[in-house]
């Protein structure tokens, strides 16, 4: 009854229903009756509250959201209840209440909250390489965020980035007391918990125009440095470390006034500040050293304080070196003209004109197919097969020379030209193959030999021409034999008026001289002459026996005359005895027609 209270004497159960606006809530502490008693209960209505605001890129890292600083969409945020009441996030203690994501304007909002203390977390996954905050850190670095309970809008409330992400300190929500100038007029909504993020992403990309190079070639490196933003990078430092094996030539950039320094193969520069979207192109020219081998690895890096994404700040390029050599072979002979039976030398000299070290240097000398026989060499050949003499010379540094000498003997029966060819090669690529071969031609000549003598009347039959012993003219002398090439020789001549005869232009060989017995004369004593060159002479040959055995004299023949090239056989004389003598025999020589 209105104003009189309610009589619940006979009531065994009581149901209460609260009605109010949709946002109202109610709480009943306890209504309990035991026996006849009077109980009094107080009921409190709690408002539904909201918490949130904005995530943006703090381009100047001052912790304040300003015009032109862009929002960040797709950022995942978590809401935790400050369960232990320590005004900060406690992992494993504070209760997780929910997750939301910023919209295209960078805004977020947690709704339907009871009054209490809450911590907002920017999830760590946002900072992964593919996350919306990759490469960024909380505004003002490791400084503590502004107190989110200050109700100040547009300031950064996030703390230092850790493995737990970025966290605000605890926000106390009290019904009907929240700011009404934070973007709405609702006293039950706090829209001042903002998170600002600063950062830039310097990207370095290095390239080179060649993948394989040779010594003494020029290499041009190009390095592109770009600030992908969103913030300006300050005090940007650049370093390029040239590899061992190249020599620095020059460097430049596409930005006027941006100086590069080089020392001991390190190219450095202070790029100063690079605004978002700005690029610098660095060009470095180097020359590959003559003795460079292996692979050239060139590395460059860019850095600036405050950058978090360092995965793309360094790049390198590699150039494999293809060694180049220029082996030059020079072949000479010790004599331009030789004779059968002589020995002489071929000298093979090889020089490496580089620029690289030559390895596996091999000389192959091809001896003439006929006319010579290998005797020896100044170093032991690797092989001597089918007229090819192979020498393994090993390694030759740039500019180094080596040589080998081959001794050969000319066949006794060879006359003509000897052509010896040789070639050199190595493991590395040749820059000039036109000088890897050489040949030498040697002329094998036979200097003519000769045989000569006299036919005379040996009056005292002593086998010696005396001053008063007359010569015999027109006596037939026959030369027979075999030259050094196995060819038969058969020549005839007659004595001159002075009794002399001569066989000239003879090839080396073995010969015999036969005298046709003159008429009216008896066989006298013949004499074996001497063979030699100049003052050196030796008796060569012997008198043939009288095969007819018609007297006690030898036959008119001298055998076993061995001639070499250029030798002269002289004084092969035939003495005759007169059958009859008269005064005329002592006055003039006898002539026979």
XYZ file of C-alpha atoms in Angstrom:
593
model
C 0.000 0.000 0.000
C 1.483 3.278 -1.098
C 3.486 4.855 1.625
C 2.620 2.076 4.094
C 5.318 -0.455 3.025
C 4.639 -4.030 2.033
C 3.418 -6.812 4.275
C 5.358 -9.962 3.427
C 4.052 -11.962 6.433
C 2.576 -14.660 4.380
C 5.092 -14.459 1.455
C 7.325 -17.459 0.986
C 9.271 -16.134 -2.009
C 9.941 -12.738 -3.470
C 10.949 -11.787 -7.061
C 12.271 -8.335 -7.875
C 12.390 -6.844 -11.364
C 14.398 -3.715 -12.197
C 13.517 -1.679 -15.256
C 15.540 1.188 -16.592
C 17.282 2.555 -19.664
C 19.133 -0.035 -21.775
C 22.523 1.189 -20.586
C 21.638 0.784 -16.911
C 22.741 -2.155 -14.857
C 21.860 -3.290 -11.373
C 23.450 -5.137 -8.511
C 21.759 -6.892 -5.588
C 23.935 -7.573 -2.592
C 21.681 -10.027 -0.663
C 18.108 -10.369 0.332
C 17.628 -13.134 2.842
C 14.935 -13.821 5.448
C 14.994 -16.312 8.233
C 11.909 -16.234 10.338
C 10.201 -12.996 11.169
C 12.660 -10.200 10.449
C 13.038 -6.987 8.583
C 15.797 -6.631 6.032
C 16.930 -3.527 4.164
C 18.967 -3.634 0.889
C 20.540 -0.863 -1.194
C 20.595 -1.222 -5.015
C 23.168 0.641 -7.227
C 22.782 1.203 -11.009
C 26.294 1.081 -12.888
C 26.630 2.767 -16.320
C 28.103 1.023 -19.401
C 31.424 2.698 -20.359
C 33.821 2.843 -23.383
C 37.574 3.220 -23.752
C 39.649 3.958 -26.878
C 40.998 6.508 -29.301
C 43.648 6.620 -32.021
C 46.877 5.041 -33.409
C 49.047 7.251 -35.645
C 52.527 7.705 -37.088
C 54.373 10.328 -35.123
C 56.569 11.604 -37.950
C 58.605 14.013 -35.846
C 58.744 11.735 -32.780
C 57.479 14.395 -30.388
C 54.709 12.319 -28.797
C 51.939 14.623 -30.043
C 49.493 13.980 -32.863
C 49.718 16.845 -35.328
C 48.203 17.754 -38.651
C 49.494 15.639 -41.522
C 50.595 12.702 -39.394
C 48.873 9.638 -40.860
C 46.705 7.100 -39.008
C 47.575 3.397 -38.894
C 44.818 0.985 -39.811
C 44.645 -2.691 -38.934
C 46.455 -2.394 -35.589
C 45.367 -5.092 -33.122
C 44.820 -3.902 -29.527
C 44.050 -5.958 -26.424
C 42.220 -4.839 -23.273
C 43.227 -6.164 -19.867
C 41.615 -5.568 -16.457
C 44.122 -4.339 -13.880
C 43.346 -7.332 -11.693
C 46.124 -6.815 -9.190
C 45.570 -3.053 -9.058
C 49.211 -2.127 -9.634
C 48.307 0.358 -12.356
C 50.230 -1.541 -15.020
C 50.018 -4.699 -17.070
C 51.010 -7.888 -15.265
C 51.484 -10.844 -17.542
C 49.537 -13.915 -16.452
C 47.744 -11.931 -13.747
C 45.642 -9.291 -15.433
C 42.546 -10.684 -17.092
C 42.195 -10.344 -20.832
C 38.816 -8.851 -21.696
C 38.847 -8.483 -25.451
C 40.546 -7.473 -28.703
C 39.748 -4.877 -31.363
C 41.439 -3.465 -34.497
C 41.895 0.106 -35.661
C 39.767 1.216 -38.563
C 40.859 3.083 -41.674
C 41.105 6.289 -39.616
C 43.322 4.607 -37.009
C 40.535 4.678 -34.398
C 39.621 1.916 -31.945
C 37.049 1.550 -29.133
C 36.341 -1.006 -26.397
C 32.661 -0.830 -25.316
C 30.263 -2.169 -22.637
C 32.806 -1.841 -19.854
C 32.080 -1.517 -16.152
C 33.788 1.207 -14.207
C 37.246 0.003 -13.178
C 40.933 0.038 -14.108
C 42.086 -1.179 -17.512
C 45.343 -1.495 -19.479
C 45.449 -1.206 -23.282
C 48.067 -3.281 -25.133
C 49.279 -2.834 -28.720
C 49.776 -6.507 -29.590
C 53.409 -7.613 -30.339
C 52.312 -9.205 -33.630
C 51.788 -5.725 -35.043
C 55.575 -5.313 -35.179
C 56.316 -8.447 -37.188
C 57.792 -7.902 -40.689
C 54.347 -8.084 -42.287
C 52.564 -6.233 -39.478
C 51.098 -2.704 -39.756
C 53.731 -1.355 -37.345
C 56.754 -3.194 -38.792
C 59.898 -1.154 -38.337
C 58.285 1.299 -35.950
C 58.704 1.948 -32.249
C 56.715 3.837 -29.665
C 56.984 7.606 -29.832
C 59.800 9.126 -27.772
C 61.644 5.832 -27.719
C 62.077 4.339 -24.277
C 60.441 7.231 -22.454
C 57.333 6.437 -20.470
C 54.042 7.280 -22.111
C 51.841 10.103 -20.839
C 49.400 9.272 -18.055
C 46.159 8.173 -19.781
C 44.198 9.422 -16.738
C 45.106 13.023 -17.489
C 42.245 13.227 -19.941
C 44.631 14.979 -22.347
C 43.859 14.012 -25.904
C 46.265 13.654 -28.878
C 49.275 12.665 -26.762
C 51.119 9.332 -26.803
C 50.123 7.075 -23.886
C 52.271 4.114 -24.947
C 55.400 2.948 -23.167
C 58.562 1.357 -24.495
C 58.247 -1.445 -27.048
C 59.035 -4.785 -25.365
C 58.269 -8.429 -25.984
C 54.794 -7.655 -24.629
C 54.256 -4.983 -27.248
C 53.434 -1.394 -26.285
C 51.299 -0.854 -23.180
C 49.550 2.018 -21.533
C 49.508 2.375 -17.804
C 46.164 1.633 -16.095
C 43.187 3.784 -17.045
C 40.590 4.364 -14.318
C 37.038 4.536 -15.750
C 34.477 6.237 -13.517
C 30.882 6.597 -14.562
C 29.790 10.089 -15.478
C 33.227 11.629 -14.870
C 35.081 11.101 -18.176
C 36.061 13.983 -20.407
C 33.448 15.386 -22.712
C 35.906 17.213 -25.002
C 37.760 14.122 -26.315
C 35.750 13.832 -29.496
C 32.346 13.149 -27.974
C 30.141 14.611 -25.211
C 29.707 11.317 -23.346
C 30.910 11.436 -19.733
C 30.982 7.621 -19.692
C 33.498 7.370 -22.588
C 37.245 7.941 -22.417
C 38.641 8.606 -25.931
C 42.051 9.924 -24.939
C 44.186 6.731 -24.937
C 46.320 7.366 -28.019
C 49.356 5.522 -29.332
C 51.932 7.280 -31.491
C 54.650 5.414 -33.401
C 57.824 6.706 -34.968
C 60.131 5.047 -37.429
C 61.620 4.900 -40.892
C 62.784 2.086 -43.123
C 66.082 2.572 -44.894
C 66.439 0.114 -47.773
C 69.756 -0.557 -49.514
C 69.956 -2.357 -52.845
C 73.361 -3.046 -54.408
C 74.014 -4.126 -58.000
C 76.931 -4.683 -60.373
C 76.865 -4.922 -64.145
C 78.909 -8.150 -64.396
C 78.717 -11.495 -62.657
C 82.087 -12.746 -63.868
C 85.164 -10.580 -64.325
C 88.768 -10.932 -65.349
C 91.879 -9.352 -63.880
C 92.435 -5.730 -64.952
C 88.745 -5.343 -65.830
C 86.721 -2.405 -64.504
C 83.844 -2.994 -62.096
C 81.069 -0.451 -61.600
C 78.986 -0.873 -58.455
C 75.668 0.946 -57.999
C 73.991 1.261 -54.610
C 70.445 2.570 -54.207
C 69.529 3.853 -50.722
C 65.855 4.721 -50.142
C 63.996 5.877 -47.054
C 60.649 4.122 -47.232
C 59.478 6.277 -44.304
C 57.156 7.094 -42.869
C 59.465 9.374 -40.909
C 62.541 11.337 -41.846
C 65.772 9.504 -41.077
C 68.394 11.728 -39.468
C 72.186 11.357 -39.548
C 72.149 8.601 -42.164
C 75.542 6.893 -42.469
C 76.697 4.921 -45.535
C 79.592 2.470 -45.813
C 80.751 0.356 -48.744
C 83.585 -2.092 -48.141
C 85.413 -3.008 -51.325
C 86.712 -6.568 -51.495
C 90.357 -7.505 -51.424
C 91.410 -7.962 -55.031
C 90.167 -4.641 -56.418
C 91.635 -1.148 -56.467
C 89.400 1.882 -55.887
C 89.149 4.332 -58.791
C 86.293 6.775 -58.147
C 82.897 7.303 -56.517
C 79.958 9.681 -56.887
C 76.302 10.225 -55.940
C 73.274 11.665 -57.691
C 72.816 14.208 -54.897
C 74.777 17.461 -55.292
C 76.989 18.330 -52.383
C 76.955 14.841 -50.920
C 80.616 13.931 -50.499
C 82.064 10.415 -50.455
C 85.299 9.525 -48.692
C 87.575 6.579 -49.484
C 90.248 5.093 -47.281
C 91.846 1.633 -47.500
C 89.052 0.321 -49.664
C 86.180 1.690 -47.517
C 83.873 4.249 -49.098
C 81.898 6.227 -46.541
C 79.443 9.118 -46.563
C 77.212 11.131 -44.238
C 73.894 11.453 -46.052
C 72.491 13.724 -43.374
C 68.675 13.636 -43.200
C 66.668 11.637 -45.713
C 62.983 12.469 -45.910
C 60.466 9.717 -46.537
C 60.583 8.661 -50.198
C 64.058 10.156 -50.816
C 66.645 8.040 -52.637
C 70.401 8.344 -53.082
C 72.311 6.533 -55.841
C 75.982 5.828 -55.150
C 78.299 4.777 -57.989
C 81.694 3.236 -57.195
C 84.271 2.305 -59.841
C 87.091 -0.165 -59.116
C 89.590 -2.162 -61.149
C 90.202 -5.862 -60.567
C 93.778 -6.515 -59.504
C 95.985 -8.465 -61.899
C 96.595 -11.229 -59.362
C 93.015 -11.436 -58.096
C 91.529 -14.910 -57.738
C 88.402 -16.555 -56.379
C 85.269 -14.490 -55.801
C 84.966 -10.771 -55.127
C 82.309 -9.961 -52.522
C 81.331 -6.318 -52.114
C 79.114 -5.314 -49.178
C 77.404 -2.010 -48.394
C 75.277 -0.886 -45.469
C 73.242 2.148 -44.411
C 72.196 3.057 -40.892
C 70.545 5.738 -38.790
C 69.668 5.948 -35.120
C 66.179 4.829 -34.231
C 65.541 2.385 -37.069
C 64.014 -0.904 -35.989
C 63.841 -2.820 -39.248
C 67.484 -3.590 -40.045
C 66.835 -6.584 -42.302
C 67.138 -4.566 -45.507
C 69.949 -2.178 -44.585
C 72.766 -4.315 -46.005
C 73.275 -5.855 -49.410
C 76.160 -7.464 -51.228
C 77.106 -8.612 -54.707
C 79.556 -11.270 -55.830
C 81.770 -11.476 -58.887
C 83.598 -14.662 -59.707
C 87.027 -14.063 -61.224
C 87.894 -15.817 -64.456
C 91.714 -15.729 -64.596
C 93.273 -14.551 -67.856
C 96.744 -15.411 -69.113
C 98.828 -14.715 -72.181
C 101.458 -17.396 -72.663
C 103.999 -16.559 -75.366
C 106.259 -19.255 -76.830
C 109.522 -18.444 -78.591
C 111.411 -21.303 -80.242
C 114.961 -21.062 -81.588
C 117.573 -23.457 -82.974
C 121.247 -23.413 -82.118
C 122.193 -23.551 -85.824
C 120.453 -22.420 -88.942
C 122.399 -24.826 -91.109
C 123.736 -28.200 -90.077
C 125.012 -31.374 -91.662
C 123.958 -34.997 -91.465
C 125.157 -36.605 -88.260
C 125.401 -33.327 -86.377
C 123.774 -32.707 -82.996
C 122.178 -29.377 -82.183
C 119.639 -27.851 -79.781
C 116.175 -26.385 -79.879
C 115.453 -23.833 -77.130
C 111.844 -23.230 -76.110
C 111.210 -20.132 -74.001
C 107.778 -19.379 -72.542
C 106.742 -16.168 -70.794
C 103.457 -15.439 -69.054
C 102.299 -11.940 -69.952
C 99.494 -12.376 -67.420
C 97.714 -10.742 -65.937
C 96.906 -13.840 -63.868
C 99.170 -16.602 -62.623
C 99.293 -19.422 -65.151
C 98.913 -22.955 -63.809
C 99.359 -26.307 -65.489
C 101.709 -24.820 -68.097
C 102.586 -27.501 -70.649
C 104.868 -27.346 -73.697
C 104.409 -29.883 -76.486
C 107.299 -30.016 -78.946
C 106.660 -31.935 -82.162
C 109.943 -33.087 -83.669
C 110.306 -33.435 -87.443
C 108.803 -36.711 -88.646
C 112.099 -37.710 -90.294
C 115.689 -36.641 -90.105
C 116.323 -36.312 -86.366
C 116.443 -38.416 -83.237
C 115.721 -37.110 -79.740
C 118.840 -37.273 -77.570
C 118.084 -35.431 -74.317
C 116.502 -32.334 -72.756
C 117.430 -29.862 -70.035
C 114.555 -31.195 -67.942
C 112.991 -34.619 -67.938
C 110.037 -34.754 -70.340
C 106.682 -35.909 -69.065
C 106.451 -38.105 -72.166
C 108.105 -38.731 -75.523
C 105.587 -40.426 -77.778
C 105.298 -40.448 -81.563
C 107.801 -37.654 -81.956
C 106.080 -35.417 -79.400
C 108.139 -34.322 -76.412
C 105.917 -33.036 -73.591
C 107.177 -30.849 -70.743
C 105.125 -29.927 -67.671
C 106.400 -26.493 -66.654
C 104.103 -26.020 -63.626
C 103.100 -22.448 -62.683
C 104.241 -19.134 -64.083
C 103.531 -15.867 -62.314
C 102.698 -12.752 -64.270
C 105.870 -11.749 -66.127
C 107.746 -14.957 -65.268
C 109.814 -16.787 -67.906
C 110.915 -20.417 -68.152
C 112.768 -22.354 -70.804
C 113.760 -25.851 -71.822
C 116.394 -27.102 -74.279
C 116.062 -30.184 -76.495
C 119.097 -31.869 -78.060
C 118.616 -33.855 -81.276
C 120.906 -35.719 -83.646
C 120.531 -35.477 -87.405
C 120.309 -38.739 -89.247
C 123.447 -39.548 -91.223
C 121.510 -39.884 -94.448
C 119.255 -36.817 -94.200
C 119.495 -33.744 -96.368
C 116.847 -31.045 -96.527
C 114.768 -28.942 -94.138
C 113.900 -29.830 -90.567
C 110.756 -28.100 -89.299
C 110.203 -28.249 -85.558
C 106.907 -27.002 -84.101
C 105.957 -26.408 -80.476
C 102.980 -25.037 -78.592
C 102.252 -24.002 -75.004
C 99.056 -23.946 -72.972
C 97.776 -23.569 -69.419
C 94.651 -24.114 -67.338
C 93.446 -20.509 -67.534
C 91.721 -18.715 -70.393
C 94.115 -17.234 -72.934
C 93.676 -13.636 -74.053
C 95.773 -14.193 -77.189
C 96.189 -17.575 -78.838
C 98.230 -16.221 -81.751
C 101.490 -16.416 -79.813
C 101.094 -19.858 -78.249
C 102.833 -21.637 -81.109
C 106.190 -21.239 -82.792
C 108.326 -23.187 -85.210
C 111.900 -23.146 -86.399
C 113.295 -24.390 -89.698
C 116.805 -25.806 -89.894
C 118.506 -26.525 -93.190
C 120.504 -29.735 -93.354
C 123.076 -29.272 -96.088
C 125.909 -31.474 -97.326
C 129.060 -29.577 -98.178
C 130.479 -31.086 -101.330
C 133.464 -33.343 -101.017
C 136.151 -33.993 -103.620
C 138.778 -36.510 -104.665
C 141.892 -35.673 -106.684
C 145.275 -36.985 -107.619
C 147.907 -37.414 -110.311
C 148.970 -39.903 -112.922
C 152.645 -39.765 -113.747
C 155.656 -41.751 -114.924
C 157.435 -42.972 -111.831
C 160.882 -43.329 -113.318
C 162.554 -44.459 -110.134
C 159.515 -46.569 -109.109
C 159.439 -45.163 -105.588
C 155.718 -44.201 -105.527
C 156.546 -40.527 -105.132
C 156.282 -37.768 -107.730
C 159.709 -36.328 -108.252
C 160.410 -33.065 -110.102
C 161.757 -34.777 -113.207
C 158.960 -37.327 -113.488
C 156.561 -36.419 -116.301
C 152.766 -36.293 -115.897
C 150.474 -38.423 -118.003
C 147.541 -36.732 -119.721
C 144.265 -38.197 -120.926
C 144.391 -41.176 -118.612
C 140.883 -42.485 -117.812
C 140.011 -42.460 -114.097
C 136.784 -44.055 -112.860
C 135.044 -43.225 -109.561
C 132.694 -45.796 -108.096
C 130.934 -46.027 -104.759
C 127.800 -45.382 -102.694
C 126.841 -42.024 -101.233
C 125.492 -41.573 -97.700
C 121.922 -41.898 -98.921
C 122.659 -45.296 -100.405
C 122.704 -44.105 -103.986
C 125.282 -45.684 -106.335
C 127.923 -43.402 -107.820
C 129.728 -44.083 -111.106
C 131.695 -41.242 -112.686
C 134.679 -40.999 -115.074
C 137.202 -38.312 -115.947
C 140.547 -37.954 -117.707
C 143.741 -36.479 -116.457
C 144.638 -32.982 -117.510
C 147.807 -32.056 -119.369
C 149.572 -31.758 -116.056
C 148.503 -35.295 -115.129
C 145.980 -34.202 -112.533
C 142.396 -35.365 -112.181
C 139.548 -34.335 -109.843
C 136.073 -35.454 -108.914
C 134.212 -32.506 -107.384
C 130.759 -32.030 -105.812
C 130.743 -35.455 -104.264
C 128.188 -36.419 -101.643
C 129.539 -38.003 -98.476
C 129.993 -41.685 -98.961
C 132.490 -44.470 -99.593
C 134.354 -44.543 -102.883
C 137.058 -46.243 -104.904
C 139.259 -44.899 -107.702
C 140.173 -47.046 -110.722
C 142.834 -46.152 -113.270
C 142.607 -47.528 -116.788
C 146.136 -48.689 -117.594
C 147.717 -46.416 -120.228
C 149.137 -47.995 -123.368
C 152.885 -48.566 -123.692
C 153.284 -48.319 -119.920
C 153.619 -50.825 -117.197
C 151.867 -50.589 -113.853
C 153.875 -48.765 -111.271
C 153.328 -47.965 -107.634
C 150.090 -46.279 -106.584
C 149.759 -44.205 -103.411
C 146.838 -43.653 -101.030
C 146.118 -39.979 -100.391
C 144.828 -38.022 -97.442
C 141.327 -36.842 -96.562
C 140.648 -33.747 -94.470
C 139.529 -30.167 -94.130
C 142.185 -27.540 -94.449
C 145.326 -28.454 -92.562
C 143.806 -31.525 -90.898
C 144.199 -34.575 -93.093
C 144.303 -38.313 -92.554
C 145.299 -41.142 -94.844
C 142.101 -42.831 -95.903
C 141.781 -45.872 -98.177
C 143.876 -48.767 -99.263
C 145.349 -50.192 -102.464
C 143.280 -52.854 -104.082
C 144.972 -56.225 -104.609
C 145.916 -57.429 -108.117
C 142.942 -59.602 -108.776
C 144.400 -60.754 -112.093
C 147.630 -61.810 -110.425
C 149.505 -61.034 -113.626
C 152.392 -59.340 -111.890
C 153.602 -58.469 -108.479
C 151.886 -55.128 -108.487
C 148.581 -54.059 -106.927
C 145.671 -53.463 -109.225
C 145.244 -49.887 -110.466
C 142.563 -49.165 -107.836
C 142.371 -47.448 -104.457
C 139.457 -48.594 -102.270
C 137.850 -47.689 -98.923
C 137.901 -43.935 -99.364
C 135.382 -42.585 -96.834
C 134.395 -38.987 -97.429
C 132.370 -36.700 -95.201
C 130.775 -33.429 -96.194
C 133.297 -30.786 -97.138
C 136.274 -33.100 -97.050
C 138.954 -33.102 -99.705
C 140.724 -36.267 -100.670
C 144.070 -35.407 -102.274
C 147.158 -37.126 -103.639
C 145.459 -40.300 -104.711
C 148.238 -40.908 -107.259
C 148.845 -43.583 -109.837
C 152.477 -44.221 -110.875
C 153.355 -45.853 -114.214
C 156.559 -47.367 -115.567
C 157.663 -46.828 -119.160
C 158.031 -49.929 -121.356
C 160.723 -48.281 -123.402
C 162.487 -45.096 -122.793
C 164.131 -42.560 -125.041
C 165.487 -39.063 -124.689
C 161.994 -37.836 -125.286
C 160.797 -39.491 -122.063
C 163.003 -37.097 -120.180
C 162.202 -34.051 -122.225
C 158.418 -33.974 -122.444
C 155.444 -35.830 -121.065
C 153.779 -38.543 -123.012
C 150.338 -37.939 -124.366
C 147.967 -40.638 -125.321
C 144.980 -40.104 -127.476
